[in-house]
mmCIF file of N, CA, C and O and ligand atoms in Angstrom:
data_model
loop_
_atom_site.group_PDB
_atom_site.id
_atom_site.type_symbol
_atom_site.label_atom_id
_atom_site.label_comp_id
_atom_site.label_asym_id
_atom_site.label_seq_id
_atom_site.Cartn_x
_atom_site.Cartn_y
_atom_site.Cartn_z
ATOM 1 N N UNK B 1 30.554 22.941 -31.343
ATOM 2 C CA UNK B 1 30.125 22.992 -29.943
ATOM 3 C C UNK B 1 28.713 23.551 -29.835
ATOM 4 O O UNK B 1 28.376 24.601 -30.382
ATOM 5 N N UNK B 2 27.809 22.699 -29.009
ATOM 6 C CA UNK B 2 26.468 23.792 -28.763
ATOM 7 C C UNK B 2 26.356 24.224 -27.718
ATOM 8 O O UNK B 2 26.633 23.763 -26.610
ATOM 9 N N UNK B 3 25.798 25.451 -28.140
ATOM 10 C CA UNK B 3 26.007 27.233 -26.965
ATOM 11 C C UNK B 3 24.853 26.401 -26.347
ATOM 12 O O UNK B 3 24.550 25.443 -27.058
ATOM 13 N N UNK B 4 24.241 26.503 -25.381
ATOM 14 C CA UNK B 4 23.288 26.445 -24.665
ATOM 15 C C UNK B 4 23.726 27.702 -23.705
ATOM 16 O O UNK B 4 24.911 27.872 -23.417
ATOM 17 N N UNK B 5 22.632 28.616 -23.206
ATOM 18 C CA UNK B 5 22.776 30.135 -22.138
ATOM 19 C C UNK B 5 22.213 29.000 -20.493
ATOM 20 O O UNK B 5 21.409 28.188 -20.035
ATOM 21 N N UNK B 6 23.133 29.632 -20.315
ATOM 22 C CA UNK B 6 23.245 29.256 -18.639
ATOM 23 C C UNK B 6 22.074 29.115 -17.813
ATOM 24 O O UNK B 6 21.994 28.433 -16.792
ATOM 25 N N UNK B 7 20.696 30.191 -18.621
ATOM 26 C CA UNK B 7 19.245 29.964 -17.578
ATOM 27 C C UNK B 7 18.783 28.581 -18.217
ATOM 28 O O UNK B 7 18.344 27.578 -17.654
ATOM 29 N N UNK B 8 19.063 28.884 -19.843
ATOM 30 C CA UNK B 8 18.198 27.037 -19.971
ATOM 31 C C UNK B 8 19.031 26.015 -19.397
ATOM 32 O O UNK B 8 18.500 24.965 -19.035
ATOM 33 N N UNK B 9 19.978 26.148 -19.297
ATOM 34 C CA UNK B 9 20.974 24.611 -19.013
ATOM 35 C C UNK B 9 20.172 24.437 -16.894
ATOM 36 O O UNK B 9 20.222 23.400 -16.232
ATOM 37 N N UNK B 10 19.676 25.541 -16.504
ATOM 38 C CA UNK B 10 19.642 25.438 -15.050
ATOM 39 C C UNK B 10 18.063 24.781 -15.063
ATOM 40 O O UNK B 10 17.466 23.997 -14.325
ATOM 41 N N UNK B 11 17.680 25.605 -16.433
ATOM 42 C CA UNK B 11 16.258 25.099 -16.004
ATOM 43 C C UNK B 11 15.671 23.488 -16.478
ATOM 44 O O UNK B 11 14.678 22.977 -15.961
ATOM 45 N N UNK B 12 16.542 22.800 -17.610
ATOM 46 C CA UNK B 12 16.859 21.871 -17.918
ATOM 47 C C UNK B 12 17.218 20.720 -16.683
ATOM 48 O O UNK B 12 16.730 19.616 -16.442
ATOM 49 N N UNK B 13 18.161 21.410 -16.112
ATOM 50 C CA UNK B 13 18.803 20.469 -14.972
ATOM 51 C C UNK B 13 17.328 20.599 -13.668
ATOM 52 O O UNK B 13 17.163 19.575 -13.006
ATOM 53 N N UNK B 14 16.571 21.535 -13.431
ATOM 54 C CA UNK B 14 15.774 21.926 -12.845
ATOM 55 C C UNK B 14 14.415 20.630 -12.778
ATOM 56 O O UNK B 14 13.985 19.796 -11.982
ATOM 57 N N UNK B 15 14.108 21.176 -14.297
ATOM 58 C CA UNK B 15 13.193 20.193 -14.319
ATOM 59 C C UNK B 15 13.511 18.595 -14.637
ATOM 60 O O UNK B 15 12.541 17.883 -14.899
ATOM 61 N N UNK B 16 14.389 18.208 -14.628
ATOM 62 C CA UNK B 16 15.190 17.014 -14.716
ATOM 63 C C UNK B 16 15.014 16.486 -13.035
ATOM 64 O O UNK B 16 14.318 15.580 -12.576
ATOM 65 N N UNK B 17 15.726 17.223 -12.512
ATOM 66 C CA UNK B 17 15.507 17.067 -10.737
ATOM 67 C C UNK B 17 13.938 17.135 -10.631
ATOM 68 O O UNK B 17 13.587 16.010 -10.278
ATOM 69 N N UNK B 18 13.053 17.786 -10.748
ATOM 70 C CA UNK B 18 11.739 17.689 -10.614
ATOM 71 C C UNK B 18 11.225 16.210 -10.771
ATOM 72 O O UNK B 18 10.763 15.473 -9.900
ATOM 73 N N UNK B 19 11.414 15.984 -12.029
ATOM 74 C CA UNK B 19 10.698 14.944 -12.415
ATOM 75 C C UNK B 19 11.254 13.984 -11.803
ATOM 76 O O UNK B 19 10.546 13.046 -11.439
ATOM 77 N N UNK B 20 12.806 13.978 -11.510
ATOM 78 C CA UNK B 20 12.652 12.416 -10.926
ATOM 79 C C UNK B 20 12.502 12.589 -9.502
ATOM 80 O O UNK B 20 12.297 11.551 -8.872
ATOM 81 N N UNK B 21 12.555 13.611 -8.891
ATOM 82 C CA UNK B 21 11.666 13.701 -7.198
ATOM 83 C C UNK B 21 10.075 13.017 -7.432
ATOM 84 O O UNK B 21 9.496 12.236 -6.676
ATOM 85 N N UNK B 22 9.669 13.494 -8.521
ATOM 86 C CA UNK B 22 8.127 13.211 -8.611
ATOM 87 C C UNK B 22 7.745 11.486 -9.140
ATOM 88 O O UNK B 22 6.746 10.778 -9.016
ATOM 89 N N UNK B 23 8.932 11.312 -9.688
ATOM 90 C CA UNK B 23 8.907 9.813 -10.209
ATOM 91 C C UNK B 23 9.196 8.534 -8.865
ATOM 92 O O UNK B 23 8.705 7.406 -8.915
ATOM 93 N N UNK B 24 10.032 9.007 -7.804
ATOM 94 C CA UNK B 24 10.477 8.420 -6.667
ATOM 95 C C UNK B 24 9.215 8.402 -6.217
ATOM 96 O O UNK B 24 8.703 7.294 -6.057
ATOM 97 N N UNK B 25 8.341 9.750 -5.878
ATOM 98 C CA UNK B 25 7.263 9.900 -4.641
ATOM 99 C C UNK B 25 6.289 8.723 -5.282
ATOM 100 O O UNK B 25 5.673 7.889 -4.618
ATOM 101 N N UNK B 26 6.291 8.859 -6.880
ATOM 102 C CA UNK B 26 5.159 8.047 -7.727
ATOM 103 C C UNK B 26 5.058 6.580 -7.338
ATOM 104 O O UNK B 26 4.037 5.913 -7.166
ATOM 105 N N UNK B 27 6.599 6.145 -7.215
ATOM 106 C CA UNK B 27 6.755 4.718 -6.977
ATOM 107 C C UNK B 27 6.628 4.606 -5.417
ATOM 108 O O UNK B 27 5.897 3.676 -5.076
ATOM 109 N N UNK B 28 7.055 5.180 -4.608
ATOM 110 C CA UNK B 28 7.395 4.528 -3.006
ATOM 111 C C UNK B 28 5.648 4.773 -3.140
ATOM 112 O O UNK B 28 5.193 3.825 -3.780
ATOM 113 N N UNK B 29 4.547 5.752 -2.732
ATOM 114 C CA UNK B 29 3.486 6.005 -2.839
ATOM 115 C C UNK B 29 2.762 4.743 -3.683
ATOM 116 O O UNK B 29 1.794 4.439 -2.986
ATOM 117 N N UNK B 30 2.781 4.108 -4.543
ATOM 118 C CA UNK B 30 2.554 3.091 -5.249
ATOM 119 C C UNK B 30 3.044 1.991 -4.328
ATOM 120 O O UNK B 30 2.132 1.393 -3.757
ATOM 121 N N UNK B 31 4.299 1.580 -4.048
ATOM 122 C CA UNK B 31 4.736 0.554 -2.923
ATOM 123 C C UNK B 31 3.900 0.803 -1.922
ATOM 124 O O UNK B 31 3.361 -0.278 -1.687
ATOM 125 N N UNK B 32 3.580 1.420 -1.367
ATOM 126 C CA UNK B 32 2.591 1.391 -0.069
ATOM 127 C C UNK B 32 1.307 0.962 -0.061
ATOM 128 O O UNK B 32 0.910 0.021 0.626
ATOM 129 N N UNK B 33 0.439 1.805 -1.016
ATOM 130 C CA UNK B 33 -0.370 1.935 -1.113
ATOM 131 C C UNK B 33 -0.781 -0.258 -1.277
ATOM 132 O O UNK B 33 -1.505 -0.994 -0.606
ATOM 133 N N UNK B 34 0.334 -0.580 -2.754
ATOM 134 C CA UNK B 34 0.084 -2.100 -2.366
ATOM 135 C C UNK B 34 0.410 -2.650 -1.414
ATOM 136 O O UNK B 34 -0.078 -3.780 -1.446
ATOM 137 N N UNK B 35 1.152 -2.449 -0.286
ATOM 138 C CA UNK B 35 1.803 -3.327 1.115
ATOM 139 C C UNK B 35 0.417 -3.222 1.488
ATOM 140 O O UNK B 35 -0.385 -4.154 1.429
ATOM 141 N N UNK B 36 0.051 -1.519 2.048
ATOM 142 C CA UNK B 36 -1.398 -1.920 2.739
ATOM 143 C C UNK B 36 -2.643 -2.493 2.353
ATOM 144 O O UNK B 36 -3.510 -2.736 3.192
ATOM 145 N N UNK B 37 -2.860 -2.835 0.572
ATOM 146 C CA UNK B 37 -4.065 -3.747 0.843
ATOM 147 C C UNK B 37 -3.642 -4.979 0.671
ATOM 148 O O UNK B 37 -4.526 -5.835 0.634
ATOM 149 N N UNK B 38 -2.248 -5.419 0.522
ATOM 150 C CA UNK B 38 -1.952 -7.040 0.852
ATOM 151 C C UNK B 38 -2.193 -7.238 2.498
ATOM 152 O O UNK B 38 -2.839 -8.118 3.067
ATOM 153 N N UNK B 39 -1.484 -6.167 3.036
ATOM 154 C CA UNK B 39 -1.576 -6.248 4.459
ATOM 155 C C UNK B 39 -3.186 -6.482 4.918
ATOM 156 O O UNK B 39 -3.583 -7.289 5.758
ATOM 157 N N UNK B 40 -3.959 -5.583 4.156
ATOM 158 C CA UNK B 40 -5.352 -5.611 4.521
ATOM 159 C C UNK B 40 -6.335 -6.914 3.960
ATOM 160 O O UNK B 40 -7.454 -7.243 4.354
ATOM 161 N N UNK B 41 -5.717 -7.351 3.189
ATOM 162 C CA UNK B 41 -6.258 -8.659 2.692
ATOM 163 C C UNK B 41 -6.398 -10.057 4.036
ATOM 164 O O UNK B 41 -7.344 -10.828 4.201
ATOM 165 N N UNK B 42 -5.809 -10.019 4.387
ATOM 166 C CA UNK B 42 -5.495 -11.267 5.408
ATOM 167 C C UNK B 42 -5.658 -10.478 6.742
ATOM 168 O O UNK B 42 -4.905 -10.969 7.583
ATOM 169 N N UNK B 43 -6.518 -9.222 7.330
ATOM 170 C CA UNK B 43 -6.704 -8.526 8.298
ATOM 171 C C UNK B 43 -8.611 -9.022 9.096
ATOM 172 O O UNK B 43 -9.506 -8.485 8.443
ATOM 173 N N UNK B 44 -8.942 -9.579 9.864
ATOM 174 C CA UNK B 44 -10.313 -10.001 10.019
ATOM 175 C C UNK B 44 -10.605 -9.461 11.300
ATOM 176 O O UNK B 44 -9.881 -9.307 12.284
ATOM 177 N N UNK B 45 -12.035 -9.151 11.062
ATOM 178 C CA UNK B 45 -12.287 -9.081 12.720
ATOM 179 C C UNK B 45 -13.680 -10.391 12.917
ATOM 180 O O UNK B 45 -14.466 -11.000 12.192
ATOM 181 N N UNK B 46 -13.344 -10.298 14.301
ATOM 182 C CA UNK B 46 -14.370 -11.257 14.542
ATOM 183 C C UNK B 46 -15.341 -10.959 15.069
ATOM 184 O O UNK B 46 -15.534 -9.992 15.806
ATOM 185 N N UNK B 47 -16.172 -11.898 14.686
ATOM 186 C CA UNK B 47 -18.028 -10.987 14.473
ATOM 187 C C UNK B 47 -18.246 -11.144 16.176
ATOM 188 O O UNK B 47 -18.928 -10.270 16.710
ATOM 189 N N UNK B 48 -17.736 -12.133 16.953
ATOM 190 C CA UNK B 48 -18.143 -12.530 18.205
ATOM 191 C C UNK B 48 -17.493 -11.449 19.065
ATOM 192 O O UNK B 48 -18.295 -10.637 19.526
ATOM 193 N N UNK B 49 -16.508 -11.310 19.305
ATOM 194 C CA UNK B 49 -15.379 -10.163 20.245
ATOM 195 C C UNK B 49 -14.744 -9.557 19.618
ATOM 196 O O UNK B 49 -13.596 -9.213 19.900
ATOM 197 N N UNK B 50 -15.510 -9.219 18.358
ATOM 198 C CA UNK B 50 -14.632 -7.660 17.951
ATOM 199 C C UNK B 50 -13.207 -8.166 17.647
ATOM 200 O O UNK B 50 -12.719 -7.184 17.088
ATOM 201 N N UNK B 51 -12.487 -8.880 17.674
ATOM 202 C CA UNK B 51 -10.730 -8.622 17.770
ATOM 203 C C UNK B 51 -10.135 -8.921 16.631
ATOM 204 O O UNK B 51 -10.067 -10.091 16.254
ATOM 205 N N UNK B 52 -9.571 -7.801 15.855
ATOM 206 C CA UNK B 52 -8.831 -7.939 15.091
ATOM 207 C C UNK B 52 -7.457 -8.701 14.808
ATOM 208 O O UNK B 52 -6.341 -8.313 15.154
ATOM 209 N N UNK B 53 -7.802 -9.993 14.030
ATOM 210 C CA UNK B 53 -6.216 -10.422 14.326
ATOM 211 C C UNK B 53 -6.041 -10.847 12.309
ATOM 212 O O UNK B 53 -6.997 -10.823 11.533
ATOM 213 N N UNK B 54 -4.986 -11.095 12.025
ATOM 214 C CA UNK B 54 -4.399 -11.413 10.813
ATOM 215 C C UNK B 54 -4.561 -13.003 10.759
ATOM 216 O O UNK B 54 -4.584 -13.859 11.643
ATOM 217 N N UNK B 55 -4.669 -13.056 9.297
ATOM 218 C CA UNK B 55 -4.999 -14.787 9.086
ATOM 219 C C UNK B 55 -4.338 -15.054 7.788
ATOM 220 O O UNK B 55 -5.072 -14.957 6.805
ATOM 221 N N UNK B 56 -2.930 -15.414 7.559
ATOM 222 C CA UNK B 56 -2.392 -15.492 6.276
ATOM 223 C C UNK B 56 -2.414 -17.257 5.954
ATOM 224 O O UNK B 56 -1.366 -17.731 5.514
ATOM 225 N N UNK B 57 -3.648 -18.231 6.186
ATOM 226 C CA UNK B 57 -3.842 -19.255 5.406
ATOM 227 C C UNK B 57 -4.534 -19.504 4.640
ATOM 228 O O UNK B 57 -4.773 -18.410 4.129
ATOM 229 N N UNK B 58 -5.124 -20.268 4.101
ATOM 230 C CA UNK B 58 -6.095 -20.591 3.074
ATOM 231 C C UNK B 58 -7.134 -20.964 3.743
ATOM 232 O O UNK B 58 -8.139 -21.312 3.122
ATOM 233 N N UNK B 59 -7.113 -20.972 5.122
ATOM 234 C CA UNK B 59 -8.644 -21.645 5.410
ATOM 235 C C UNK B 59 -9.919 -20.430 5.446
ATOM 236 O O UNK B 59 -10.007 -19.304 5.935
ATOM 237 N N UNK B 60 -11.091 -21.574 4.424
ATOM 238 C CA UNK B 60 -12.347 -21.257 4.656
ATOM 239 C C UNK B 60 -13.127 -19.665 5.970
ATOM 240 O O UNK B 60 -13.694 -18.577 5.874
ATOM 241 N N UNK B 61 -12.703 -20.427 6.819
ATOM 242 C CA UNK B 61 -13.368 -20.270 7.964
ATOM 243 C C UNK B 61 -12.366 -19.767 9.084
ATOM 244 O O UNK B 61 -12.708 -20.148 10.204
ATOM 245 N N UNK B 62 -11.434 -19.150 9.059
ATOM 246 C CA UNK B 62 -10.508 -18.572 10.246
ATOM 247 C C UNK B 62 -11.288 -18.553 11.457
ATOM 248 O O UNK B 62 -12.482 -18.321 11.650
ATOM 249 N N UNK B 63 -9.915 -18.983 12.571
ATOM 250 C CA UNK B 63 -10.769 -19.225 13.864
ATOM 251 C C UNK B 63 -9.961 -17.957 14.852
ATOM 252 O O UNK B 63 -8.733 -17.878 14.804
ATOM 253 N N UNK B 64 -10.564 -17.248 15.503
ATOM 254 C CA UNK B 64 -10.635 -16.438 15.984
ATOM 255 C C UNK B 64 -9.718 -16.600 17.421
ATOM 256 O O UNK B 64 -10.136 -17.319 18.328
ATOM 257 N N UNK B 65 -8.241 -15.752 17.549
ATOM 258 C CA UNK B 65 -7.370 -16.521 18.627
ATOM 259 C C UNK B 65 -8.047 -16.288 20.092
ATOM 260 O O UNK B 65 -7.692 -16.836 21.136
ATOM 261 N N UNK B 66 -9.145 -15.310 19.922
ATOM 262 C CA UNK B 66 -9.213 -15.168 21.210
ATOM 263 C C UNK B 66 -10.367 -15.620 22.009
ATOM 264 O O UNK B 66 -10.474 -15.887 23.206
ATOM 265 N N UNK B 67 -11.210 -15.635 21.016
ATOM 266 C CA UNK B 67 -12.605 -16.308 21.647
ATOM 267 C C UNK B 67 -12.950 -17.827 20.858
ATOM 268 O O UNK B 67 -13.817 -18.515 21.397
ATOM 269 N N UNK B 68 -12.162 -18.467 19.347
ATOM 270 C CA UNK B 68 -11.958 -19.478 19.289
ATOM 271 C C UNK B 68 -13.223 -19.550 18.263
ATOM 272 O O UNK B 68 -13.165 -20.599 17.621
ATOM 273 N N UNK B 69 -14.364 -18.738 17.912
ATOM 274 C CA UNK B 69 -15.186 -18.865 17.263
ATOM 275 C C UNK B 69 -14.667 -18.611 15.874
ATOM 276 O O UNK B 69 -13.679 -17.965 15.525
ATOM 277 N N UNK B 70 -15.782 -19.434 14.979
ATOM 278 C CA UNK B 70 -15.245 -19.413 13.452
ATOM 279 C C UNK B 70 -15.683 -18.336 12.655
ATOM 280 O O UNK B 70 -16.895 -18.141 12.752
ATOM 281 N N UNK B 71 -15.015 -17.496 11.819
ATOM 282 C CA UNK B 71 -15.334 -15.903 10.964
ATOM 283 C C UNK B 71 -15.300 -16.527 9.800
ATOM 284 O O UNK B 71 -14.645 -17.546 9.584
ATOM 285 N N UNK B 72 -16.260 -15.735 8.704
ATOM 286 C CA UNK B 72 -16.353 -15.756 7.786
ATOM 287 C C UNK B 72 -15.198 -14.980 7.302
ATOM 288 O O UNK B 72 -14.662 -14.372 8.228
ATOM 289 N N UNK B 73 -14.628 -14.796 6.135
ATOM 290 C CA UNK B 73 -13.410 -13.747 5.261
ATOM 291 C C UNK B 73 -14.439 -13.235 4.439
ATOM 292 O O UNK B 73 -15.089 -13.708 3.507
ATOM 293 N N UNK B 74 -14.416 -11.807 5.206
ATOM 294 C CA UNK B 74 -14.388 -10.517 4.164
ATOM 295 C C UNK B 74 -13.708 -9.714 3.422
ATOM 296 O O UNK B 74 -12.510 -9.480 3.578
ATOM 297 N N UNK B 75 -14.367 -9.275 2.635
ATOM 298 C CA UNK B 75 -13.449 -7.918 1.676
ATOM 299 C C UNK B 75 -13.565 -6.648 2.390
ATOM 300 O O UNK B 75 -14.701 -6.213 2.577
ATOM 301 N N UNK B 76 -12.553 -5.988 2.818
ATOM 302 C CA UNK B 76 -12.378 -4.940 3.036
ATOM 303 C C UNK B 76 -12.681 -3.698 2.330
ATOM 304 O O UNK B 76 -11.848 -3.277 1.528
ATOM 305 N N UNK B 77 -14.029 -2.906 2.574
ATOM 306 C CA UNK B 77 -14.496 -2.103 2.212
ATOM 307 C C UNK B 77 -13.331 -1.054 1.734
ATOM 308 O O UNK B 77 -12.287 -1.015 2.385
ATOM 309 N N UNK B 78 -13.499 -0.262 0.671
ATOM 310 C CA UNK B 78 -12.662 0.387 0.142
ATOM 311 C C UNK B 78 -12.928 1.881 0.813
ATOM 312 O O UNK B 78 -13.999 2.466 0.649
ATOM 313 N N UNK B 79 -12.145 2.276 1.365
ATOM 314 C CA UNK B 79 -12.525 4.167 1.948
ATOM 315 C C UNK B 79 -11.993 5.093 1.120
ATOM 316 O O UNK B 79 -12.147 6.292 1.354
HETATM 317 ZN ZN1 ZN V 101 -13.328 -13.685 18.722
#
């Protein structure tokens, strides 16, 4: 049988719980972080009225729902 004393077995179990709290935060924090620059990928504003709207096609030239003018696709500056 192996003795293990009751403070290591707590601190064992301790840092066991640690790490995988820190391994969860690692991944959901990682999931986000990619949702928002997919999300931010297909996000435009338009140079004419300002209005931010989403454009998830392939076209060139997205047309702008509210004033109808054509935007160039930019890259979203990194902050
Ligand atoms: Zn517009």
């Amino acid at each position: 049988m192996i003795r293990v004393s009751l403070s290591a077995l707590v601190t064992v179990y301790l840092l066991l719980f640690l790490a995988a709290v820190f391994l969860l935060w690692l991944s959901s924090e990682w999931n986000r972080r990619r949702r928002e620059r997919r999300a931010l990928r297909y996000r435009l504003r338009c140079v004419i009225c300002a209005f931010e709207f989403e454009d998830r096609t392939d076209a060139l030239l997205p047309r702008c729902p509210r004033c109808g003018s054509l935007n160039e696709r930019f890259k979203p500056e990194q902050i």
